[in-house]
Coordinates of C-alpha atoms in Angstrom, one line a residue:
X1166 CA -326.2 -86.7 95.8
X1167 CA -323.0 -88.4 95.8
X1168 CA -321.9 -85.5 98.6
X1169 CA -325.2 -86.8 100.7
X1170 CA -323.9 -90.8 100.5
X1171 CA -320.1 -89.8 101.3
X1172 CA -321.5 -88.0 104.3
X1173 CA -323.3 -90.9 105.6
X1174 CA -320.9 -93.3 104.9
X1175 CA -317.9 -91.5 106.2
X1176 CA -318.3 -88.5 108.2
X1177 CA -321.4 -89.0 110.3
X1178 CA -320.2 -92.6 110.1
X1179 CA -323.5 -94.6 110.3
X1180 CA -322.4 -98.2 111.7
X1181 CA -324.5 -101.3 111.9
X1182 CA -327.3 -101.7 114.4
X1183 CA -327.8 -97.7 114.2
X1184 CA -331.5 -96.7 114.5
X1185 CA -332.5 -94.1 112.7
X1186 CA -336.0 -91.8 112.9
X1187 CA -337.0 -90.2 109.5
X1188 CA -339.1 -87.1 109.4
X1189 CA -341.1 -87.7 106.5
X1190 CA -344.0 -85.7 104.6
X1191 CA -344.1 -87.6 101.5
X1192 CA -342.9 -85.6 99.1
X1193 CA -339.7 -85.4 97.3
X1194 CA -337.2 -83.8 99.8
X1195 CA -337.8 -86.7 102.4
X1196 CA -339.2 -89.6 99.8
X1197 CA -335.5 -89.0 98.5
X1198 CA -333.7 -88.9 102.0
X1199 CA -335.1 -92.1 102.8
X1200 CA -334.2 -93.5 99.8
X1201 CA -330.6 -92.6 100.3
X1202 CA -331.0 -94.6 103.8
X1203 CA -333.0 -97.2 102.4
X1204 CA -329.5 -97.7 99.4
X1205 CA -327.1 -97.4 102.7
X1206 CA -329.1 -100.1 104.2
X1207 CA -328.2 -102.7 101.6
X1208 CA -324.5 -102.2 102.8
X1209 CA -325.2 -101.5 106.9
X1210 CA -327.3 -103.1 109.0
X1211 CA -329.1 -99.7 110.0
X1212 CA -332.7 -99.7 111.3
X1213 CA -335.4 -97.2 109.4
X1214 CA -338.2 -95.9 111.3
X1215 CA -340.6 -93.6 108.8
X1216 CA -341.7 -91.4 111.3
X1217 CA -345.1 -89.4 109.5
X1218 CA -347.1 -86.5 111.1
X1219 CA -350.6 -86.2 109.1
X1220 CA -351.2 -82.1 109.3
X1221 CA -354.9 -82.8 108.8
X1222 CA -355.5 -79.2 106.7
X1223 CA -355.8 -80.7 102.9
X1224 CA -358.3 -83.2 101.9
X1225 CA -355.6 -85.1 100.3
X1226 CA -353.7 -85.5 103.8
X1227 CA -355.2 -89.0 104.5
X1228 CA -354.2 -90.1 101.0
X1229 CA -351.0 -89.3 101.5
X1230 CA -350.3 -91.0 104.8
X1231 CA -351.8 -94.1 103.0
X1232 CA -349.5 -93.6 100.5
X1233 CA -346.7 -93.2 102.8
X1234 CA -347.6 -96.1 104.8
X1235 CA -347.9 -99.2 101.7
X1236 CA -344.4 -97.8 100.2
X1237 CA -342.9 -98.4 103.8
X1238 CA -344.6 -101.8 103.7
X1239 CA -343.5 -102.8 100.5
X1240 CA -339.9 -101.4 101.8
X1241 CA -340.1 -103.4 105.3
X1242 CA -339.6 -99.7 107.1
X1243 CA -340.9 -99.3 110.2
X1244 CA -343.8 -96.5 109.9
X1245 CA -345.2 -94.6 112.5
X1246 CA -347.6 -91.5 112.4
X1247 CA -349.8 -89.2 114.1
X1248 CA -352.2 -87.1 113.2
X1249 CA -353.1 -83.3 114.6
X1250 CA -356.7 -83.3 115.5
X1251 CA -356.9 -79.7 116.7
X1252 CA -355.1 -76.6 116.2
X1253 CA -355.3 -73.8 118.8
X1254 CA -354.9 -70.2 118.5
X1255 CA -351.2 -70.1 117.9
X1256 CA -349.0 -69.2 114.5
X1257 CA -350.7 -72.3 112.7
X1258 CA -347.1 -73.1 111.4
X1259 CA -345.1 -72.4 114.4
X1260 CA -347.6 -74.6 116.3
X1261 CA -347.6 -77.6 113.9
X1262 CA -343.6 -77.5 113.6
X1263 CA -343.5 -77.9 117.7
X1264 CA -346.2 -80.8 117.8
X1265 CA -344.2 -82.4 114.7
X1266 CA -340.7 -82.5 116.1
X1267 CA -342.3 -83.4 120.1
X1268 CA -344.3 -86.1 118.3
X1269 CA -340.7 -86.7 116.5
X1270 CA -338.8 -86.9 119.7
X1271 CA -341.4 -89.5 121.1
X1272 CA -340.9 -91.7 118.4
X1273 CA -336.9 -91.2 118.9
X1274 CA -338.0 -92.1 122.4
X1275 CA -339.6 -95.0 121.8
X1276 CA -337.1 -96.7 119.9
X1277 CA -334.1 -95.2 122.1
X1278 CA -332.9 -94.0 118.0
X1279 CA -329.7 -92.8 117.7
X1280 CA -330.4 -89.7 115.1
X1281 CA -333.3 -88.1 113.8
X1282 CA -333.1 -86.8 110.5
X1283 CA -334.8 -84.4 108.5
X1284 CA -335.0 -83.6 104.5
X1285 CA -334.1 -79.8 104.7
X1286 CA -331.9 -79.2 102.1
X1287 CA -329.1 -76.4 100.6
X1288 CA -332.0 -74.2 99.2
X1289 CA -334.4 -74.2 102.8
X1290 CA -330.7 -73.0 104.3
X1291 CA -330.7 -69.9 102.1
X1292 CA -334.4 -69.5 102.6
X1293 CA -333.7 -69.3 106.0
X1294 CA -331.0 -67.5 105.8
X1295 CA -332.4 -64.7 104.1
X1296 CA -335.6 -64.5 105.9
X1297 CA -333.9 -64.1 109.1
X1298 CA -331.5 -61.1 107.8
X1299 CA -334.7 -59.4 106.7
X1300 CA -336.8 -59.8 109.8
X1301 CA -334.0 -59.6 112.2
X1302 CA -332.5 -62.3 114.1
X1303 CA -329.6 -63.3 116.6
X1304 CA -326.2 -64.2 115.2
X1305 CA -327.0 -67.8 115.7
X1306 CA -329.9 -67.4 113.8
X1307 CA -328.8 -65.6 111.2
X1308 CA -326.8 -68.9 110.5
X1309 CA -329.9 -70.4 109.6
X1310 CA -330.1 -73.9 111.0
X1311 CA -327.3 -76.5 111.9
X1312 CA -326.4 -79.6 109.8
X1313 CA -325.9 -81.8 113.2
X1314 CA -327.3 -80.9 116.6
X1315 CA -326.8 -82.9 119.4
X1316 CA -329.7 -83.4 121.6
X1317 CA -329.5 -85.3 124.9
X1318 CA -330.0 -88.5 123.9
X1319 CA -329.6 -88.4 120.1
X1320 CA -328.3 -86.4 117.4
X1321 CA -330.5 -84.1 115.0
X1322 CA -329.3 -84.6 111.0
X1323 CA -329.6 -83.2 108.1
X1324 CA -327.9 -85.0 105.4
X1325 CA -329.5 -82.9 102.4
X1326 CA -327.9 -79.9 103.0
X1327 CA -325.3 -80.3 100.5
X1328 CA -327.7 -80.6 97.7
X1329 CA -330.5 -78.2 96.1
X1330 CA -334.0 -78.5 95.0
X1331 CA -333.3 -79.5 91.8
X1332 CA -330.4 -82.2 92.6
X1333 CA -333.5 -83.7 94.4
X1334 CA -335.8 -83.7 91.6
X1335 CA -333.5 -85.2 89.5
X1336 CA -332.6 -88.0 91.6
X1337 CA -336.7 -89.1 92.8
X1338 CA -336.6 -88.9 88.8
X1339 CA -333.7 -90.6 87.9
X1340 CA -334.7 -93.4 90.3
X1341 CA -338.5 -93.4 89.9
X1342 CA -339.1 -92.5 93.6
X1343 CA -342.6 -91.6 94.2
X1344 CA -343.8 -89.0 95.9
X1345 CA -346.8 -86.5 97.1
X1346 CA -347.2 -82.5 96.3
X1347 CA -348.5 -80.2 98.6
X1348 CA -350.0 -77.7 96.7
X1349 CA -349.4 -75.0 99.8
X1350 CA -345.8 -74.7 98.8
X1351 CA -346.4 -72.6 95.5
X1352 CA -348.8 -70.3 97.1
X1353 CA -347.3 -66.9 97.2
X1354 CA -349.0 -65.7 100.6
X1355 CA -346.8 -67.4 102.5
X1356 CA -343.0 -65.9 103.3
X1357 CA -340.8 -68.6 102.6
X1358 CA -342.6 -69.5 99.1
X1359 CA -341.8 -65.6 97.7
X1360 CA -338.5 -66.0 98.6
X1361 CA -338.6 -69.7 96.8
X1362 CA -340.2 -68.9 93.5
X1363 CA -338.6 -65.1 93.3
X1364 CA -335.4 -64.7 95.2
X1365 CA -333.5 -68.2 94.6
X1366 CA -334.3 -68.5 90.6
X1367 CA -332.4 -64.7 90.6
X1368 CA -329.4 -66.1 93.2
X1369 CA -329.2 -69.3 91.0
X1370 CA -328.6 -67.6 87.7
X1371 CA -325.8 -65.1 89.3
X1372 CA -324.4 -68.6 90.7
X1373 CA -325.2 -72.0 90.2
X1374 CA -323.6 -73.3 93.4
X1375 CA -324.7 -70.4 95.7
X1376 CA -326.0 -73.0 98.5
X1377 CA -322.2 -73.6 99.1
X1378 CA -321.3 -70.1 99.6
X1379 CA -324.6 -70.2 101.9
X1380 CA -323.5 -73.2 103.7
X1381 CA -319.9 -71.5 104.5
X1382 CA -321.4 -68.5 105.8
X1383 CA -323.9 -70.5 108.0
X1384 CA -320.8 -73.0 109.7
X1385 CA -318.7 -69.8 109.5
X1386 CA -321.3 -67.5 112.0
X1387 CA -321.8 -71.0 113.8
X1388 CA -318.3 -70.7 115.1
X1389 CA -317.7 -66.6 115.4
X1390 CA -321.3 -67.7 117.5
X1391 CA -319.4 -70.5 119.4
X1392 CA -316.4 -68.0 120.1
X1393 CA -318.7 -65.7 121.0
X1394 CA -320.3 -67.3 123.6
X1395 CA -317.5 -68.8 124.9
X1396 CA -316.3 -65.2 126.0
X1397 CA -319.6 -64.0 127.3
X1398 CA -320.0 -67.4 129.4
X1399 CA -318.1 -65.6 132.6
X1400 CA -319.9 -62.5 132.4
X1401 CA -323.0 -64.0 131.6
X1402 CA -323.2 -65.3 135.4
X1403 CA -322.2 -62.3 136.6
X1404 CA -325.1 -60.2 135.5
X1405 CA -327.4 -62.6 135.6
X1406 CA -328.9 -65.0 137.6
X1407 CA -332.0 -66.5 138.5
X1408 CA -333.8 -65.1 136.2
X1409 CA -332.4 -61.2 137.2
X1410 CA -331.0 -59.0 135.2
X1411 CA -328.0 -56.5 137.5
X1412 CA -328.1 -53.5 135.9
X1413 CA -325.1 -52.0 137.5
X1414 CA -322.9 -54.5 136.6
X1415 CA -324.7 -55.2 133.3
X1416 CA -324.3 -51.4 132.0
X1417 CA -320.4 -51.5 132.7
X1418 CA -319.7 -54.1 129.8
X1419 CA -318.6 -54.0 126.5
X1420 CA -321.3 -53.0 123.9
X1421 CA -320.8 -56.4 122.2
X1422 CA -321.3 -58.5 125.1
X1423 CA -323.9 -57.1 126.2
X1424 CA -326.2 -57.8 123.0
X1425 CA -325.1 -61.2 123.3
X1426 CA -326.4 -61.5 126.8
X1427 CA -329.4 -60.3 125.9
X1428 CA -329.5 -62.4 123.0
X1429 CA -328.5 -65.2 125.3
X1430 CA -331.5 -64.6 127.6
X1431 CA -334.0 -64.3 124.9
X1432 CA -332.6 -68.0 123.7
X1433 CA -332.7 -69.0 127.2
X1434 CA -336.4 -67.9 127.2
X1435 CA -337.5 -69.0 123.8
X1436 CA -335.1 -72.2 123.3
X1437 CA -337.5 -73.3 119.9
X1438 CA -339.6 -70.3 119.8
X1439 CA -336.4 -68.1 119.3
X1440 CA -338.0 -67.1 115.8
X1441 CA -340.8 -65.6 117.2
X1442 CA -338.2 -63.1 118.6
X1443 CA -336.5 -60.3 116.4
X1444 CA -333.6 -57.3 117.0
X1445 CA -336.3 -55.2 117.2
X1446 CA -337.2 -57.2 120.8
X1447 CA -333.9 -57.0 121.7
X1448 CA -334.0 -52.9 120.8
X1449 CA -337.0 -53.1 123.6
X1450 CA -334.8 -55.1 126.0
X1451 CA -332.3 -52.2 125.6
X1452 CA -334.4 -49.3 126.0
X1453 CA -335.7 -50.7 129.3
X1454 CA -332.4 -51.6 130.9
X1455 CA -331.2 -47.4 129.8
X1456 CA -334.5 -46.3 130.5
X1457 CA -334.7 -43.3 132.9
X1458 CA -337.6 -44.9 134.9
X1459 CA -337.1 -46.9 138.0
X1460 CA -340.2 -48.8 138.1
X1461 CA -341.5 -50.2 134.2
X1462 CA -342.0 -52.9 132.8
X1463 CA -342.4 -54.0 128.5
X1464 CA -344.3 -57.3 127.2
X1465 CA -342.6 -60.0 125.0
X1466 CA -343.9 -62.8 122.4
X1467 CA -345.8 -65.7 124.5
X1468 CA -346.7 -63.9 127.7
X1469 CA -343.1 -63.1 128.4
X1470 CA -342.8 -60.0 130.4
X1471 CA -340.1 -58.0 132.0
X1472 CA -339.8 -55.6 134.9
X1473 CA -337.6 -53.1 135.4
X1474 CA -337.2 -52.5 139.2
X1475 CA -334.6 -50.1 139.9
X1476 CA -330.9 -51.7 139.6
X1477 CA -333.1 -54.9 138.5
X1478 CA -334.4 -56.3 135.7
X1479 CA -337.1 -59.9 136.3
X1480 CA -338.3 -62.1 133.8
X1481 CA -341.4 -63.1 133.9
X1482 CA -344.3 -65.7 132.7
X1483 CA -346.9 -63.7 132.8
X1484 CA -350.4 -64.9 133.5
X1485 CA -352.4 -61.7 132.1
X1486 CA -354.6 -61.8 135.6
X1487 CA -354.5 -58.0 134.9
X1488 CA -357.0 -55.2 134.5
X1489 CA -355.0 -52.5 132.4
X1490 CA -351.9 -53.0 129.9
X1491 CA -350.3 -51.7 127.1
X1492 CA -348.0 -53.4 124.8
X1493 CA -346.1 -52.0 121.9
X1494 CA -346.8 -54.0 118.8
X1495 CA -343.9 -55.2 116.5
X1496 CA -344.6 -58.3 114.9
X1497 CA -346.8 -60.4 117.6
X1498 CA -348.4 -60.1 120.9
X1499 CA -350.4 -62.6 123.3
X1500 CA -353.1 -60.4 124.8
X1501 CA -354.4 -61.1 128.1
X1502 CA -357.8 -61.8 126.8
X1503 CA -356.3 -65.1 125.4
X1504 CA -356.0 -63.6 121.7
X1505 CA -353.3 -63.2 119.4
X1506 CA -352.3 -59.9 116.7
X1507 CA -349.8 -60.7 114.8
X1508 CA -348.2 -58.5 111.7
X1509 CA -348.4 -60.4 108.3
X1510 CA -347.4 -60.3 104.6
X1511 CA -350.8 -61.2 103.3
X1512 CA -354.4 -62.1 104.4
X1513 CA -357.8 -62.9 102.6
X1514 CA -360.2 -61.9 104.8
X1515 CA -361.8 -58.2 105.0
X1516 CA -363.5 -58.6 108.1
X1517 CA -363.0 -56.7 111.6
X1518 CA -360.2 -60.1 112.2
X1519 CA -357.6 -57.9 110.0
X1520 CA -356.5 -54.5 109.6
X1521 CA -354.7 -52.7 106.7
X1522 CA -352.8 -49.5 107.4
X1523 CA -350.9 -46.7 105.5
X1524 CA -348.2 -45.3 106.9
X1525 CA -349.3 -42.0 105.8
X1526 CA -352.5 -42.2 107.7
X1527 CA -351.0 -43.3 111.2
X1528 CA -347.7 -42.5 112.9
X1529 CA -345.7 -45.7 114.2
X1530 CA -345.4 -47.6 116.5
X1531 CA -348.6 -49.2 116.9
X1532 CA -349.9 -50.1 120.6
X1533 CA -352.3 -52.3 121.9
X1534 CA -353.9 -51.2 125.6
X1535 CA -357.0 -51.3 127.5
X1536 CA -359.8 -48.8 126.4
X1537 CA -359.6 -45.5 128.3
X1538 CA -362.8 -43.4 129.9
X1539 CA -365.1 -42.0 127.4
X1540 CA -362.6 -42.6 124.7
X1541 CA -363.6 -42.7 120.8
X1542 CA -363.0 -44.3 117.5
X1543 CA -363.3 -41.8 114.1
X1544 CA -365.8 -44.1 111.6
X1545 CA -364.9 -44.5 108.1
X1546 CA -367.2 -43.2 105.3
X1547 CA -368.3 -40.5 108.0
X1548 CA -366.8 -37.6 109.5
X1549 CA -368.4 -38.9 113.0
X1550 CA -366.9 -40.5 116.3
X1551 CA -368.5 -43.4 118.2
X1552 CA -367.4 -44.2 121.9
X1553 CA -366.4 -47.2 122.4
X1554 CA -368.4 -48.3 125.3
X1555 CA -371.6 -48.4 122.7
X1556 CA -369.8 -50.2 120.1
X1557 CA -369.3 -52.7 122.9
X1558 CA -373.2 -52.3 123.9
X1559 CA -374.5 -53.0 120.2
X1560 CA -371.8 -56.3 120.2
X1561 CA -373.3 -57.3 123.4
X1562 CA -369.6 -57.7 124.7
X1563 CA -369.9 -59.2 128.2
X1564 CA -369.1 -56.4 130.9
X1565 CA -366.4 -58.9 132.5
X1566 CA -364.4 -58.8 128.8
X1567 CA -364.8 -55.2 128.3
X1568 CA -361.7 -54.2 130.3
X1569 CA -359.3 -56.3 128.8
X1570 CA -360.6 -55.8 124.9
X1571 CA -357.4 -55.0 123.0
X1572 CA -357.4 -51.6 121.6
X1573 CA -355.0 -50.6 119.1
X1574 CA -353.5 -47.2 118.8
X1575 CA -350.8 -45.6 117.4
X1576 CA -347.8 -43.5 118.8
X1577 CA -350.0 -40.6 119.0
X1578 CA -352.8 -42.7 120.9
X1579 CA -355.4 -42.4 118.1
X1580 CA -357.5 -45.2 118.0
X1581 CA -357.1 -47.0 114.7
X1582 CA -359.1 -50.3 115.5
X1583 CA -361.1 -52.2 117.9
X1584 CA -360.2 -56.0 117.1
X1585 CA -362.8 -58.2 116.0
X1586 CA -365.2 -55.1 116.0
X1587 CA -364.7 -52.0 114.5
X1588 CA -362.6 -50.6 112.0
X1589 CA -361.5 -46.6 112.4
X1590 CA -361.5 -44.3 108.8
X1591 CA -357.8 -45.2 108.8
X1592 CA -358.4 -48.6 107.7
X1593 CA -357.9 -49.6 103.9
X1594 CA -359.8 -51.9 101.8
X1595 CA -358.4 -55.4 101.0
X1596 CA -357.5 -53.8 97.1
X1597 CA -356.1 -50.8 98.3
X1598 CA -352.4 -50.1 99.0
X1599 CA -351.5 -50.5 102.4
X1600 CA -347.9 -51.0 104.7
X1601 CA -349.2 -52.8 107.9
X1602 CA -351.5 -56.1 107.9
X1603 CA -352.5 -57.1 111.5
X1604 CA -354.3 -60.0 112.1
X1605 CA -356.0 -61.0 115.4
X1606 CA -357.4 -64.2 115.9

């Protein structure tokens, strides 16, 4: 930790009368990171605000925001928390990271802080890292996250990124910090825990420092990032503005520079939400500004769509008041009914809510569209059709959501499942081996 201290102390530079805003969750990553603040305090005359969002989904979440709240007491640190009442329909953790860090930022707010800092460490950064190279990402975010951001009125730290998991443990240890588990972080159905428990242990043993070699690569695509964008800046203003996309001009630059303006747009679109975006979405974005049809348009993550109109390409928030669409299905779509699909690695349930497919069975990619006249769905366990007006009859689907009930095909328009209905034969049982998991909620 002594690369966490010097880092305080002399490159960030904290000075008396600094206020500081700690993210903390209670367990060992931040119960440590404020106890490296908390040492640094002896010395400075820095002001500590324990800033505590209660996630409300364990039964042990009150406890530990008690907990949490008498060691700041006993500490004289400011506390402050919140607790989520209600989640909506989103990506639960995509949701509860943006209500964390807005409910972070008021906090910052409120005591006009001059940093915010956070407990993610050198192993989330190769985490990260490696998630994003294996989904697809931007070069930005294949750089992970940044140790320092500055925001507009403060700046985003994260001191802990020297240091691993296990430098950590040692130190709550060494120094009889307390702290809370969450029991969530060792279940294996959720991404960044497979690559925690079966991808760093194998990294580790190759090298013992490979968080340094991650941390290079992430301040080394940082800058070719900066460069990058730097270069692309002039064009970039050229091609587009106002939310319009000149495809003339646009189709006359280098290949390079034009993924980065895409890219660009898709971070100017997203700004947070950037992971729900892959290369695979910028693929689509590419296909529509070559595309041999004057008049289209293609669907993005969070209602985004865009519309191709001859030498003119619009971006769009789209309100869904629509009565037909069709929207290729990658890893997540908004549906105009108000409902989500979303790919995943893993789900419990073996209701209509989820669908498991074989790639032998169906032919890629997947769509999801409005139903068509008279059209069908092959049963399993029979060698029968049904239409799907009568599956909607024996739901008792209201006529008024009928049109808009996604239906979800594949490239050769069979119909493979009727969301939160019916399941075609191609379906496979929760045991049985499968390449696709949608989930719609």
């Amino acid at each position: 930790m002594k690369k966490v201290f010097h880092y305080l102390n002399n490159e960030l530079n904290l000075k008396d009368k600094d206020i500081i805003v700690v993210g903390v969750s209670g367990g060992p990553d931040s119960m440590a990171l404020l106890s490296v603040l908390e040492e640094i305090r002896k010395k400075k005359e820095i002001y500590l605000i324990c800033c505590h969002v209660n996630h409300n989904v364990r039964s042990v979440s009150q406890q530990e925001k008690e907990f949490l709240e008498n060691w700041c007491s006993h500490h004289n640190i400011v506390f402050e928390s919140m607790t989520i009442e209600k989640y909506g329909d989103d990506n639960f953790h995509n949701e509860a990271r943006h209500i964390r860090y807005h409910y972070f930022e008021e906090i910052v707010c409120k005591y006009q802080a001059h940093y915010l800092m956070t407990a993610h460490h050198g192993d989330d950064l190769i985490e990260t890292i490696l998630m994003r190279l294996v989904r697809g990402s931007t070069l930005k975010g294949y750089a992970g996250f940044s140790q320092l951001v500055p925001m507009k009125d403060y700046v985003l730290v994260r001191p802990l990124i020297y240091v691993t998991k296990m430098d950590i443990e040692e130190f709550v240890q060494n120094r009889n910090i307390p702290y809370v588990i969450d029991e969530s972080n060792y279940k294996d159905q959720y991404t960044r825990n497979r690559y925690r428990m079966e991808i760093l242990p194998f990294l580790k043993k190759e090298d013992r420092h490979v968080h340094e070699k991650f941390f290079k690569f992430s301040k080394m695509l940082e800058q070719y990032d900066t460069f990058i964008y730097d270069c692309v800046q002039k064009e970039f203003s050229d091609v587009y503005q106002n939310h319009e996309l000149n495809i003339d001009k646009f189709i006359k630059l280098n290949f390079l520079i034009q993924d980065k303006i895409i890219y660009q747009i898709l971070e100017d679109i997203y700004h947070d939400d950037l992971i729900l975006v892959n290369d695979k979405h910028v693929q689509l974005v590419k296909d529509l500004i070559y595309s041999k049809k004057k008049n289209t348009f293609i669907y993005l993550p969070n209602n985004i769509k865009l519309v191709k109109s001859y030498q003119l390409i619009s971006v769009l928030k789209e309100s869904y008041d629509v009565d037909q669409y069709e929207i290729q299905l990658i890893d997540y779509a908004v549906l105009p009914n108000g409902k989500h699909l979303e790919v995943v690695n893993y789900w419990e349930s073996n209701g209509n809510d989820v669908c498991r497919l074989c790639f032998s069975d169906v032919t890629l990619p997947l769509y999801v569209r409005t139903r068509k006249h008279g059209e069908k769905i092959a049963l399993k366990g029979t060698n029968g059709h049904k239409k799907i007006k009568d599956i909607f009859i024996d739901h008792k689907i209201p006529m008024k959501d009928r049109d808009l009930w996604p239906i979800v095909v594949d490239a050769k328009d069979q119909v493979v499942w009727i969301p939160g209905l019916k399941k075609s034969k191609f379906n496979r049982q929760i045991h049985d081996k499968c390449d696709i998991i949608v989930r719609y909620y």
